[in-house]
PDB file of C-alpha atoms in Angstrom:
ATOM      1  CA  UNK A   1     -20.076  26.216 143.310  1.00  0.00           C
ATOM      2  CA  UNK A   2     -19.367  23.323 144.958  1.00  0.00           C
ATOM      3  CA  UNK A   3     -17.617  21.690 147.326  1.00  0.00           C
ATOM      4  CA  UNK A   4     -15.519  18.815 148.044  1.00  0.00           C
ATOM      5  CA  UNK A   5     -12.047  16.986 149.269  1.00  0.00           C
ATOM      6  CA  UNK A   6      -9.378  15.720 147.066  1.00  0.00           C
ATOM      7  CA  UNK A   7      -6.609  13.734 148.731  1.00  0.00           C
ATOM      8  CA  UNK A   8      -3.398  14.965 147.882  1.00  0.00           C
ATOM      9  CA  UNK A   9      -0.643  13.201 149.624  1.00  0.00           C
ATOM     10  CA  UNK A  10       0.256  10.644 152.458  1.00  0.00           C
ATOM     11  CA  UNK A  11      -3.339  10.715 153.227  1.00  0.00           C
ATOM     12  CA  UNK A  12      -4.271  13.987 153.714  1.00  0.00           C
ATOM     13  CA  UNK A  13      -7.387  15.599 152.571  1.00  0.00           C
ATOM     14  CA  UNK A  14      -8.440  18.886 151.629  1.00  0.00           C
ATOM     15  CA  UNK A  15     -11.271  21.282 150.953  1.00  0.00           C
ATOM     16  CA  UNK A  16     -12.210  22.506 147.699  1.00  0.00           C
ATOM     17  CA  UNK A  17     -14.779  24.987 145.993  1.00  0.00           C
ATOM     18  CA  UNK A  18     -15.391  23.277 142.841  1.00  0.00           C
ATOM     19  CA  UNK A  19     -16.222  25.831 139.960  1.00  0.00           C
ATOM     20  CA  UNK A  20     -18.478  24.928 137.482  1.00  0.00           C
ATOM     21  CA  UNK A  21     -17.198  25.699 134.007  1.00  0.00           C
ATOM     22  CA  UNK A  22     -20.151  25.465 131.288  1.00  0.00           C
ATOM     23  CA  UNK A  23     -20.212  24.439 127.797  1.00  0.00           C
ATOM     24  CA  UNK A  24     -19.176  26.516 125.106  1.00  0.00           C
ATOM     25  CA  UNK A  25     -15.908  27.984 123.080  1.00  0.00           C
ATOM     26  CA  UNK A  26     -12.931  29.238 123.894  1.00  0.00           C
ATOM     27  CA  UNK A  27     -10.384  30.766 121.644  1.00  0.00           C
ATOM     28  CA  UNK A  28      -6.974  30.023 121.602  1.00  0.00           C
ATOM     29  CA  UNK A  29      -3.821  32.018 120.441  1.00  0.00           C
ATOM     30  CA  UNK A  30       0.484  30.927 119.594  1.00  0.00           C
ATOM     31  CA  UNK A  31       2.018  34.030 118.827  1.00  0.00           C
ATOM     32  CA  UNK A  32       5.098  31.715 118.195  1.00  0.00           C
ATOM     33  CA  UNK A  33       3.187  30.472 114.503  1.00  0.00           C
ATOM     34  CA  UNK A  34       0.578  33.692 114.940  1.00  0.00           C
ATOM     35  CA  UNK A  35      -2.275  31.664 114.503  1.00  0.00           C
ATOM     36  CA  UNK A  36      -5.641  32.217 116.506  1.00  0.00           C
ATOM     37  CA  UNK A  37      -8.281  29.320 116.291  1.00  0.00           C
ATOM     38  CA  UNK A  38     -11.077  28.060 118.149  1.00  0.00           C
ATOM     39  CA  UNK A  39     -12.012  24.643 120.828  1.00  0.00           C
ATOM     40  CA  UNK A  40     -15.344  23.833 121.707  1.00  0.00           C
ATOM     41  CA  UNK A  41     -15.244  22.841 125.449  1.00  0.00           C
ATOM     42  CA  UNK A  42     -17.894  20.317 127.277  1.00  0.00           C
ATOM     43  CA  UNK A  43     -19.167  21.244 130.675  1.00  0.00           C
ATOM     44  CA  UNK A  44     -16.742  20.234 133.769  1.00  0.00           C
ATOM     45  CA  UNK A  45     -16.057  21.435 136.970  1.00  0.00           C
ATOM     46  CA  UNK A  46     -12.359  23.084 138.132  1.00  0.00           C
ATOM     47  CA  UNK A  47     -10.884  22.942 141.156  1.00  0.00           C
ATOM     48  CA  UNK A  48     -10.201  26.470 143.003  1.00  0.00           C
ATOM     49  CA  UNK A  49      -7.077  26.217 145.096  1.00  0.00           C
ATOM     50  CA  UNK A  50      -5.288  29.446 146.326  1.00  0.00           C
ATOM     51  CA  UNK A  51      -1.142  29.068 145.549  1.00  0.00           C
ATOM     52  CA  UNK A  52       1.208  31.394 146.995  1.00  0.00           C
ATOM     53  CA  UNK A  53       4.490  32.085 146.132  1.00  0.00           C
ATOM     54  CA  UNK A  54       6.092  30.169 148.981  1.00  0.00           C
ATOM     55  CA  UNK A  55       3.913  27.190 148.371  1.00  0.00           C
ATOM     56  CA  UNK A  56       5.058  27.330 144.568  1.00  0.00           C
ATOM     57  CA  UNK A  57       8.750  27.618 145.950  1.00  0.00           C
ATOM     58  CA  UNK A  58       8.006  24.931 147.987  1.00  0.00           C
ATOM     59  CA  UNK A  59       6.518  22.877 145.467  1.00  0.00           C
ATOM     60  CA  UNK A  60       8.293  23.388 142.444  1.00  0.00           C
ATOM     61  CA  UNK A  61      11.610  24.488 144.472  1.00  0.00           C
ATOM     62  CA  UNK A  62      11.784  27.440 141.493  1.00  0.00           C
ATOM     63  CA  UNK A  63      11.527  31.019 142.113  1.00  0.00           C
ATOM     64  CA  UNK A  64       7.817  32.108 141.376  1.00  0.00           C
ATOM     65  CA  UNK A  65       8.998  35.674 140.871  1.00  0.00           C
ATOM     66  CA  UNK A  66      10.228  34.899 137.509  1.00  0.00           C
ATOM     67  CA  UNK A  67       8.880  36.755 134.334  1.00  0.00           C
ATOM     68  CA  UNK A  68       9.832  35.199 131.001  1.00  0.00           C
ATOM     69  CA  UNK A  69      10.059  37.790 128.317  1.00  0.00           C
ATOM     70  CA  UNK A  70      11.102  37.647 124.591  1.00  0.00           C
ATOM     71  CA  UNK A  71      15.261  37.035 125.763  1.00  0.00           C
ATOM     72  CA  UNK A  72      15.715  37.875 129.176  1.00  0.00           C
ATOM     73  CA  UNK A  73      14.599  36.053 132.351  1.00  0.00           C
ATOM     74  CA  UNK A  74      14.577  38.032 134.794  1.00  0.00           C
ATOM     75  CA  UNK A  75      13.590  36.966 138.816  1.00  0.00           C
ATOM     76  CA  UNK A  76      13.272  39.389 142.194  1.00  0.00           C
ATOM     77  CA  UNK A  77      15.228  38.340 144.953  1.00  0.00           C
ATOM     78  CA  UNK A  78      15.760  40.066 148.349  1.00  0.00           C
ATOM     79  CA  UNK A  79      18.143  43.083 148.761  1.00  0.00           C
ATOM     80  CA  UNK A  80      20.517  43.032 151.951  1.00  0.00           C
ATOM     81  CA  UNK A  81      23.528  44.639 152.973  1.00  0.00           C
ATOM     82  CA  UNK A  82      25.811  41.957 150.180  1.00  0.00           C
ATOM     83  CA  UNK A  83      24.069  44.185 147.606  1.00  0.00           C
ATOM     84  CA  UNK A  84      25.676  47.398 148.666  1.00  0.00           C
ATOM     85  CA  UNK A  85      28.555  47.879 147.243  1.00  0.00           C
ATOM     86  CA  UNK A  86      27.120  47.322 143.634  1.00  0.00           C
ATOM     87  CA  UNK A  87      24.417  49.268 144.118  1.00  0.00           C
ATOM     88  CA  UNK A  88      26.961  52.333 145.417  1.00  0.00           C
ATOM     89  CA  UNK A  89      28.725  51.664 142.230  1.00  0.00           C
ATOM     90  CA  UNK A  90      25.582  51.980 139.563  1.00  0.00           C
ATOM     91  CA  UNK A  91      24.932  55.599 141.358  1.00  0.00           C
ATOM     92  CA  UNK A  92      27.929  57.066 140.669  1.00  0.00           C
ATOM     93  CA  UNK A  93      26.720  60.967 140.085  1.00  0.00           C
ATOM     94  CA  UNK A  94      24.054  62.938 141.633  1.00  0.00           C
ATOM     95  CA  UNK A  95      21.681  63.075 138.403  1.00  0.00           C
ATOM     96  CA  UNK A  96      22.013  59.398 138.059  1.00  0.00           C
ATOM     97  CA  UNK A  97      21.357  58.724 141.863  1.00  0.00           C
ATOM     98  CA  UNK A  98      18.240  61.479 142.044  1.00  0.00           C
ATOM     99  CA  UNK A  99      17.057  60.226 138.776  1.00  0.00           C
ATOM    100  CA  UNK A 100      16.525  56.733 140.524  1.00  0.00           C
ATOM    101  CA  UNK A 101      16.097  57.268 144.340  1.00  0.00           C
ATOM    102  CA  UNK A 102      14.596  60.738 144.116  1.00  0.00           C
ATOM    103  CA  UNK A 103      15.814  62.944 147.390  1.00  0.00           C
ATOM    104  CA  UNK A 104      15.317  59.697 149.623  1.00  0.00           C
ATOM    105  CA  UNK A 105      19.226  59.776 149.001  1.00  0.00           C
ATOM    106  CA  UNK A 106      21.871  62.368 149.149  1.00  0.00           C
ATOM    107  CA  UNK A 107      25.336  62.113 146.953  1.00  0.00           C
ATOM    108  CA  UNK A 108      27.159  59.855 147.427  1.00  0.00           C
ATOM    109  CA  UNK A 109      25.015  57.157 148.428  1.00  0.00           C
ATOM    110  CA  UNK A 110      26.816  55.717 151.474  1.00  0.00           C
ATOM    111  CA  UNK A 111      26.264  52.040 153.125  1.00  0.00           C
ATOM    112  CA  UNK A 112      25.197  54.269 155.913  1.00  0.00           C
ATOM    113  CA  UNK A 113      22.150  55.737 154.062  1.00  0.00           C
ATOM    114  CA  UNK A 114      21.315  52.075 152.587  1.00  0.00           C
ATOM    115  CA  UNK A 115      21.446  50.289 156.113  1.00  0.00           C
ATOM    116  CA  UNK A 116      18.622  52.947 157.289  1.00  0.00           C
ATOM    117  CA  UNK A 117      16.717  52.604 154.046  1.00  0.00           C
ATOM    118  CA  UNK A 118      16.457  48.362 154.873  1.00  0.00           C
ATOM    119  CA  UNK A 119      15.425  49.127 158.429  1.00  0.00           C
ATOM    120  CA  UNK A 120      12.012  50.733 157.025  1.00  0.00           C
ATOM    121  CA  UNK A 121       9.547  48.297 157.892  1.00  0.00           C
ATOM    122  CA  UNK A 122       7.311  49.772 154.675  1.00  0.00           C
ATOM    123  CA  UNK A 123      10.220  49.403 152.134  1.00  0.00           C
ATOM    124  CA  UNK A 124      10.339  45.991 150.023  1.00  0.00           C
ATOM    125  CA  UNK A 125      13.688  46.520 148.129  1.00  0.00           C
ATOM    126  CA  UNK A 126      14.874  43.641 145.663  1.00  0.00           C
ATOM    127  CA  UNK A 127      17.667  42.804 143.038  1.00  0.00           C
ATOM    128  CA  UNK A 128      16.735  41.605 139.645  1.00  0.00           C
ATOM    129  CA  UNK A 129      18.272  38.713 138.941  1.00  0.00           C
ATOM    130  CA  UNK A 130      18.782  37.504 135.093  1.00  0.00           C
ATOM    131  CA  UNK A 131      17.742  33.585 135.754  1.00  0.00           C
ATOM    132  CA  UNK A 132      20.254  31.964 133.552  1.00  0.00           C
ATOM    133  CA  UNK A 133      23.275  33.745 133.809  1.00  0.00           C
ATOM    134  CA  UNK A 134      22.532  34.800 137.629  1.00  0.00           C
ATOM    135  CA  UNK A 135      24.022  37.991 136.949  1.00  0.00           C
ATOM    136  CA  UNK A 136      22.365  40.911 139.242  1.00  0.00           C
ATOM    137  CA  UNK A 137      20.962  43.528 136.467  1.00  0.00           C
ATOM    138  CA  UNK A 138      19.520  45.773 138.675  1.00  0.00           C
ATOM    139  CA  UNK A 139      17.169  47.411 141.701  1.00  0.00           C
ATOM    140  CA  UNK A 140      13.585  47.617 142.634  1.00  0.00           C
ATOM    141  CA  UNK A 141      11.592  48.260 145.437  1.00  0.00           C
ATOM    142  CA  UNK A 142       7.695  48.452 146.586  1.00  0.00           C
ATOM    143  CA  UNK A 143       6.810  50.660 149.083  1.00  0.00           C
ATOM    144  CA  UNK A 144       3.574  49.263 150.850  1.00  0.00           C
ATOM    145  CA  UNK A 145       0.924  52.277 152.404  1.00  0.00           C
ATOM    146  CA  UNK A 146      -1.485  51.625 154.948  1.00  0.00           C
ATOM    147  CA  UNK A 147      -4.451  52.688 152.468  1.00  0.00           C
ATOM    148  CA  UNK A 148      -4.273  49.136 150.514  1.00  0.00           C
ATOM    149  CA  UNK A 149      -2.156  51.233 147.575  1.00  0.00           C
ATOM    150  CA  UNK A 150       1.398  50.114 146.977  1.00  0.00           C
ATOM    151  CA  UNK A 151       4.035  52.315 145.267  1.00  0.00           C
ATOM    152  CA  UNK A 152       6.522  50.971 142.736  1.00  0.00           C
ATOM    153  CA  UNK A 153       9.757  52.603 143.436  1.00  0.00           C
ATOM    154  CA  UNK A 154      14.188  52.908 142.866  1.00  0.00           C
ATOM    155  CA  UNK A 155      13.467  50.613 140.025  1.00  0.00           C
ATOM    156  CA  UNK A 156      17.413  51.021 137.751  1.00  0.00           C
ATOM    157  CA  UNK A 157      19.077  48.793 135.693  1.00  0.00           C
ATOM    158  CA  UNK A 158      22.771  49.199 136.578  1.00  0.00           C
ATOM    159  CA  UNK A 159      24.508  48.615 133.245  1.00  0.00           C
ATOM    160  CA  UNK A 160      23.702  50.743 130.426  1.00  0.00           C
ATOM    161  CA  UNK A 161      24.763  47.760 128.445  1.00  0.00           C
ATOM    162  CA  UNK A 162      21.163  46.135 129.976  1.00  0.00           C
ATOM    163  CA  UNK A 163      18.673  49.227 128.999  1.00  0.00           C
ATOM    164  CA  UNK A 164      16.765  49.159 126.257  1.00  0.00           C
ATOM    165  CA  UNK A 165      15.899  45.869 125.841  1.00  0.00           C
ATOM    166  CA  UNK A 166      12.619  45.510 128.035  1.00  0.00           C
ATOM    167  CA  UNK A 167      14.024  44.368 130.874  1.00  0.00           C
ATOM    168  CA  UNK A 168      12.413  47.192 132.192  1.00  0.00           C
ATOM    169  CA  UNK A 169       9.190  46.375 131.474  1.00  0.00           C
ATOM    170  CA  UNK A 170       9.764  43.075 132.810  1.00  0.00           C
ATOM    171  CA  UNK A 171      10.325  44.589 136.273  1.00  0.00           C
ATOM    172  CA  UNK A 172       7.501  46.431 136.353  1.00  0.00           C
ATOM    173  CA  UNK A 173       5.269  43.673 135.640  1.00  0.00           C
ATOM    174  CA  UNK A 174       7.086  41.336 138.518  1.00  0.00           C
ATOM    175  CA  UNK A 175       6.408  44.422 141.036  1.00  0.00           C
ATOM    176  CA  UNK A 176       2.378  45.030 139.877  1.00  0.00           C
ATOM    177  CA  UNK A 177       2.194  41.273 140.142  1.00  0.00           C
ATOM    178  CA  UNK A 178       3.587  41.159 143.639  1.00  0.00           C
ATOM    179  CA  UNK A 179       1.753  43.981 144.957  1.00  0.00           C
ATOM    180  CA  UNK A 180      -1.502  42.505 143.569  1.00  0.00           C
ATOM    181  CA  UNK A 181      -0.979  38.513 144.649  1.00  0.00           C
ATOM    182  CA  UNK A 182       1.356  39.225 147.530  1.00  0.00           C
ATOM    183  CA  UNK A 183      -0.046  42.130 148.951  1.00  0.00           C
ATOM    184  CA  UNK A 184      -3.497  41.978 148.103  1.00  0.00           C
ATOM    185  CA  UNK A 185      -3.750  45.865 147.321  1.00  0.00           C
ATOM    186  CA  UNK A 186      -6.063  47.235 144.863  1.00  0.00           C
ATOM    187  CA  UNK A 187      -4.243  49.882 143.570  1.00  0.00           C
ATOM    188  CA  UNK A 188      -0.497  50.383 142.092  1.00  0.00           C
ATOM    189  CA  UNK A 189       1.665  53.513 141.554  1.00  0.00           C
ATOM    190  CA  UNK A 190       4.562  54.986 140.662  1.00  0.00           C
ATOM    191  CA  UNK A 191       6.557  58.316 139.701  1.00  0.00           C
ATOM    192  CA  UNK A 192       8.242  59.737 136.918  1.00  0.00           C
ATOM    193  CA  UNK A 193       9.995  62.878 135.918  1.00  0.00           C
ATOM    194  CA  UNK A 194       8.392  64.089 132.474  1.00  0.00           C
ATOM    195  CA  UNK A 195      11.195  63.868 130.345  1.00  0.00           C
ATOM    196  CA  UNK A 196      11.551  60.345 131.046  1.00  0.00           C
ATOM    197  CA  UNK A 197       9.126  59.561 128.196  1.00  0.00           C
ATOM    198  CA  UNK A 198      10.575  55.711 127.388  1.00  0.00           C
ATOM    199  CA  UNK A 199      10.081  55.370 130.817  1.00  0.00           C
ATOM    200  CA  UNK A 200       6.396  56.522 130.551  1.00  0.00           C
ATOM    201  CA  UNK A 201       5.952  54.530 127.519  1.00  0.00           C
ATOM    202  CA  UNK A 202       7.444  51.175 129.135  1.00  0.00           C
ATOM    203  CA  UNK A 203       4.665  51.797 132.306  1.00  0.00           C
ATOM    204  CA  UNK A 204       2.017  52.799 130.012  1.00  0.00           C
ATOM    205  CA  UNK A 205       2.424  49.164 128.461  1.00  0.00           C
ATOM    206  CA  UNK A 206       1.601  47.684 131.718  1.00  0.00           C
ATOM    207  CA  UNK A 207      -1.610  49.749 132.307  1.00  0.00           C
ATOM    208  CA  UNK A 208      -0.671  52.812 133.961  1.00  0.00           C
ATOM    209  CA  UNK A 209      -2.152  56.126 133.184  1.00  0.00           C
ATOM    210  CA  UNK A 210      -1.322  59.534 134.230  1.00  0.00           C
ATOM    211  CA  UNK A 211      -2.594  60.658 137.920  1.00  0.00           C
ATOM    212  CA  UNK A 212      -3.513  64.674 136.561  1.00  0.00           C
ATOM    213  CA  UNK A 213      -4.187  65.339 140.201  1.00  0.00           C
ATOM    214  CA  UNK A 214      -0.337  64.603 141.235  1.00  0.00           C
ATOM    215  CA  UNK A 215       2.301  66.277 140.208  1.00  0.00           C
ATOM    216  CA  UNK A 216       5.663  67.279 142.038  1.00  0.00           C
ATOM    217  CA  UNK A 217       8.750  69.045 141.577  1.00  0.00           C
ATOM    218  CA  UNK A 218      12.475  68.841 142.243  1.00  0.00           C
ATOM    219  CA  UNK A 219      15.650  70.949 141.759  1.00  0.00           C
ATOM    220  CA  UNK A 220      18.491  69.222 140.332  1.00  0.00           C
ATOM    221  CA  UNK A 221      21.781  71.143 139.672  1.00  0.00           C
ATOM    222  CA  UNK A 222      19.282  74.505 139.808  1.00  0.00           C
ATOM    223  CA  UNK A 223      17.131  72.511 137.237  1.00  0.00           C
ATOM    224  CA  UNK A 224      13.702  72.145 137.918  1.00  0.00           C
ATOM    225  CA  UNK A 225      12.601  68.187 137.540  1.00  0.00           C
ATOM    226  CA  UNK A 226       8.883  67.589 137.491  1.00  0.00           C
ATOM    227  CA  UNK A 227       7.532  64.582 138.833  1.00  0.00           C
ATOM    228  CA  UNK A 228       4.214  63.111 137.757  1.00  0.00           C
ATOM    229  CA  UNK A 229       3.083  60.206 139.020  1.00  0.00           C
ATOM    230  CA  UNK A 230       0.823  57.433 137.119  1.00  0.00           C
ATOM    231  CA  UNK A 231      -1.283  54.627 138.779  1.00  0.00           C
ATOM    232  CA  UNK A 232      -2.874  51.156 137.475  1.00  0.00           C
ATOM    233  CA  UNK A 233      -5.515  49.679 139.052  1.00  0.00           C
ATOM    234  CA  UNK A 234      -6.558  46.156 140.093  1.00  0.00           C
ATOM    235  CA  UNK A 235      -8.863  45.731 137.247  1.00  0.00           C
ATOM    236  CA  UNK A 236      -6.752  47.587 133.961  1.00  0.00           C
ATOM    237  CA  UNK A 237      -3.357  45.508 134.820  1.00  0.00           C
ATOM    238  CA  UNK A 238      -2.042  43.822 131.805  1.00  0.00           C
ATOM    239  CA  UNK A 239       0.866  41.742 131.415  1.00  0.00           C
ATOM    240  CA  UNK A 240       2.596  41.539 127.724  1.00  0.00           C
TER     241      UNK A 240
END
């Protein structure tokens, strides 16, 4: 590598490590006509340049939170006390409310209970936001650990009119990316009850894989809920 400075505005200069990319062939894919061909490419050297999300904000004044899936954009924006009431509403029975908090919440969820859950400096709560009709779909949350591991949690999409069309999926994605750009862990995870297999599915899309070595349980209406939990790594993330 090497280095050098690029001026980028009013004068200002820069540092940059300059990557050399050598010659050869890369292959390139449009799913929109499904065609897969290949470019030969001559040797040239690439800038490296670290962007975060608040310099892309800054930039581009656009949310860089925003996954674009096959219908649905979707964005993450923060979760405060104007979220509430709708969130109070979308739990409205206990299954529905353990199914998506597990016992972090009692029934009924109270603004109470939610103004303690924000004051947890660990919790990173969000609303997903549907980017062009900026309709709030639903709620997610990371839950950062001190041994460089985030957990993906409270992750519901309010309207039943809104599941089943891989939104879902979507989320998950936006919280794995976060955690691994944001964050800078190495390691992602997450818990589900076993009978939640679309669930399971939708995660195992985005490279998760059953944690054997973890497994919980939970009664429900004097039903016992198993939890297992399923991690991702660094390395096996995949976005679709």
């Amino acid at each position: 590598m090497n280095q050098d400075s690029i001026d980028i505005s009013n004068n200002k200069a820069i540092s940059l490590q300059m990557v050399e990319i050598p010659q050869g062939q890369i292959t390139l894919r449009d799913d929109r006509i499904k065609h897969i061909w290949t470019a030969n490419i001559q040797p040239f050297l690439m800038a490296k340049y670290l962007v975060t999300q608040d310099l892309y904000l800054e930039i581009t004044q656009d949310s860089p939170s925003t996954f674009k899936g096959n219908k649905t954009m979707i964005k993450l924006e923060k979760f405060d006390n104007t979220d509430f009431e709708r969130l109070i509403k979308w739990a409205d029975n206990e299954e529905m409310l353990v199914q998506f908090s597990g016992p972090i919440f009692k029934f009924p969820l109270t603004t109470e209970q939610l103004d303690n859950y924000l004051k947890e400096e660990n919790r990173i709560p969000f609303k997903v936001i549907d980017t062009e009709s900026k309709e709030v779909l639903g709620h997610a949350e990371i839950y950062q650990s001190e041994d460089n591991l985030a957990k993906l949690c409270r992750i519901l999409i309010g309207d039943a009119k809104f599941r089943g069309k891989g939104i879902g999926e979507k989320i998950v994605n936006l919280l794995v990316q976060y955690s691994f750009e944001e964050l800078n862990v190495e390691k992602v995870e997450l818990n589900v009850y076993d009978w939640n297999k679309q669930a399971i599915k939708c995660y195992e899309k985005s490279g998760f894989v059953i944690n054997p070595n973890k497994i919980s349980e939970i009664i429900v209406q004097e039903e016992v809920w198993i939890s297992l939990n399923m991690i991702v790594s660094k390395d096996n993330w995949k976005i679709n």
